[in-house]
Every structure is written in structure tokens, then in C-alpha cells.
Amino acid sequence: MANSKTLGESLRRHGVTRRGFLKFCSATASLMALPPTMVPAIAAALERAKRPSVIWLSFQECTGCTESLTRSHAPTVESLIFDHVSLDYHHTLQVASGEAAEAAREAAMHENQGGYLLVVDGSIPLADPGYSTIAGISNVDMLRETAAGAAAIIAVGTCAAFGGLPKADPNPTGAVPVSEIIRDKPIVNVSGCPPIPVVITGVLAHFLTFGALPELDRYGRPMVFYGQSIHDRCYRRPFYDKGLFAETFDDEGARKGWCLYKMGCKGPMTYNACATAKWNNGTGWPVEAGHGCLGCSEPDFWDAGGFYNALSIPTSDVTGTVVTGAVAGAALGAAAALLNRGTQGEAREKHATVTVDDLEKGV
Ligand code: SF4
């Protein structure tokens, strides 16, 4: 397998310039909310890092997670990392098929015992293991076998992280997330339907740089990306605070870009980096396109449904006062924020900034 080369060597061989590499390191530091002083350390660590062997298993899923990653265009942060890992097994992307494909998975496991990363998308059916098989092996058996020698597991997408759509009521396949099968390995959940590509690669970059997974929230998600709600980072928030809401998709409020809370936006209850990392190479995200957040990175988001119903159930704030509408949303959001932090401490909220010229001088 390709572990003999370092990431730095691989990047150079593919024509990535020093400037481009430092730009990537700066963006990575910013993504991980690390101070600019960490950029030289990130550059040095990534330069030396062996190309990690990655085995990617897809179970009950729609291929949306892989689509999300491959829709990115070079030279983005995600392509820089993902083009240079040793992706030794991936149903959708690999050239090999049949016995050759399975031989590649077994070789990667054997040659990198204890050192490879296992990425999983999709949930695992337990009602009958025969519901989903690969090369005649049930998903649950393949997961157990492949996880045994992995250094860590990244559960990509809401299906792998929480069960997702396959687990929605009445859950006919008995779908479960990775964490209900594997209990003895570090697991990081990168939820979202699909997840944001730079979040996937940000976790990989963190692992390569520090040799460990990032700090996680109570749902096993990286705090640096999931530590704040969509609502807290939404550019429409000033309209929410002023009580200015769109009521339909084509009213005056919608045309003026007012808050989408009354149209069912789940931003106050949803933790993800969509508002800052954005989608499609940073060009936009659902709320910017005029549609409320569906809450796809939260557990059981599908069963929660009500995508177009406002979070306006009368409720009580912390003092016991009955509140309604937008005020209830704020209370729910604040309560969810406290819960999300769990025992992991405060989210690091300041994003570092540093110029490439600074780096070229200092690194
Ligand atoms: S409710 Fe939705 S649209 Fe309104 S500020 Fe919050 S996240 Fe943005």
C-alpha cells in the first residue's frame, strides 16, 4: 500500500506548491479554530505524515455522502487532503471489482494493522443481516472485521452517526449507527445529510496533525464544527432578533431576506458549520438559498419531521414564564446549546486568521 510516501512528498509530486500548501495549512488552522501560531506546527506535521491508509465502507446509504465529497473542485481544502490519502477501498470510487476489490480491503487491513482509518457511511441492519451484504458478507460482520484493526473510525453522515433515514419509524431493517456495534474504538461522528466535505477532511487533517481525534460533543461530533448552532452563526439572525420573519416562500419578507423561523427553520436546534463553511465550494447554503434548515445533522431528524412547522410550540423559559413563537425558539436554542456542550467545556469560537505571506516568511 502507499504508506511509504509522506503527505508532503505526495503533494509535491502532484505539483502542489509551497504557497498552496501553506494556504491549505492556514485554512486548516482556521477551520479547526486554532491560533495562527499553530500553523507552522500543522505544516511540519502534515509534511511528515505518512499517507494514511483509509478503508471506506458503505452500508445502508444513498451515496450522498460520497457525492458530497467528490462534488468538490480542486484545489480545495478537501481535495488537497483526500487526493493524497491512500484510499485503499471504496465501493463507489475504486477501479477494482469483485474478488479484486475484497482482496484490496484485506491487504489494506493486513499491511496497516492498527494504523488505518475506517470511514463508514450508512447504517447497519440488524433485523436480518441478510438485508444488506457486500461480497456475501453482512454489513455487521464486515464492520466488525474491518474495525478490529482500525486506529479510529469516522462515521460519515447521519445514517452512520445516528441511523438516519433507514432508522426512521418503523425502521424495517432494524438499522443502527456504527456506535451501537463498535464499542472499543475511538469514533467521531460527522453527521449531516450529507455532511460538509471540509468537515470530513478537517477531521482527517486533525488526525494527521495531532495523531488524535478532535474534542467531541455529547453526540460524538467534533466541537470545532458542531460547537455552535446554525442559528448562532446565521447571517439572518439580526432579522430574527428584530422579529422580522418571512411567512411564505414568496412574500415580501422572503424577498427581503428575513428570518425563516416561521417557515420551519430548525437552525436554533441544529449544530453544524453550514453557515460558515458553506457548500458548493463556499458559495452558499440552504438558508442563503431561501430554505430553512431541516436539522439534518441532529439525531432522529427524519422522525422529528415537521420540516415546515415553526419551532413555536408554547414552552417555558428557564424562569418558568410561558413564552411563544420566536422567543420560544431562542429559549430552545439556548437550552440546546447548554446541552450540546455537555461535559466537553466551551466551544472554541475564535477563528484564526493569517496571511500566506506571513507563513512563507515564518515557516
Ligand atoms: S431561525 Fe433559521 S433563518 Fe432565522 S436566524 Fe435562525 S437559523 Fe437563520
PDB file of C-alpha atoms in Angstrom, residues 22 24 29 41 61 68 70 91 107 116-117 125 148 172 181 185 238 268 286 329 331:
ATOM      1  CA  LEU A  22       0.759  26.850   3.384  1.00  0.00           C
ATOM      2  CA  PHE A  24      -4.078  24.889   2.979  1.00  0.00           C
ATOM      3  CA  ALA A  29      -5.972  26.036  11.305  1.00  0.00           C
ATOM      4  CA  ALA A  41       3.282  23.041  13.579  1.00  0.00           C
ATOM      5  CA  GLU A  61     -26.936   4.661   2.390  1.00  0.00           C
ATOM      6  CA  SER A  68     -20.814  15.403  -1.340  1.00  0.00           C
ATOM      7  CA  THR A  70     -16.500  14.222  -4.841  1.00  0.00           C
ATOM      8  CA  HIS A  91     -17.096   0.664  -3.396  1.00  0.00           C
ATOM      9  CA  ALA A 107      -4.485  -6.319   2.007  1.00  0.00           C
ATOM     10  CA  TYR A 116      -5.602   2.601   9.199  1.00  0.00           C
ATOM     11  CA  LEU A 117      -8.600   4.860   9.380  1.00  0.00           C
ATOM     12  CA  PRO A 125     -29.280  -3.543   9.510  1.00  0.00           C
ATOM     13  CA  ALA A 148     -10.843  -4.637  14.595  1.00  0.00           C
ATOM     14  CA  PRO A 172     -37.979  -2.129   8.962  1.00  0.00           C
ATOM     15  CA  ILE A 181     -21.904  -2.084  17.081  1.00  0.00           C
ATOM     16  CA  LYS A 185     -12.568   2.108  19.180  1.00  0.00           C
ATOM     17  CA  PRO A 238     -30.416  40.174  13.029  1.00  0.00           C
ATOM     18  CA  PRO A 268     -31.966  27.138  16.644  1.00  0.00           C
ATOM     19  CA  PRO A 286     -29.733  26.309   2.325  1.00  0.00           C
ATOM     20  CA  GLY A 329     -37.054  29.414  19.619  1.00  0.00           C
ATOM     21  CA  ALA A 331     -35.072  29.558  24.663  1.00  0.00           C
TER      22      ALA A 331
END
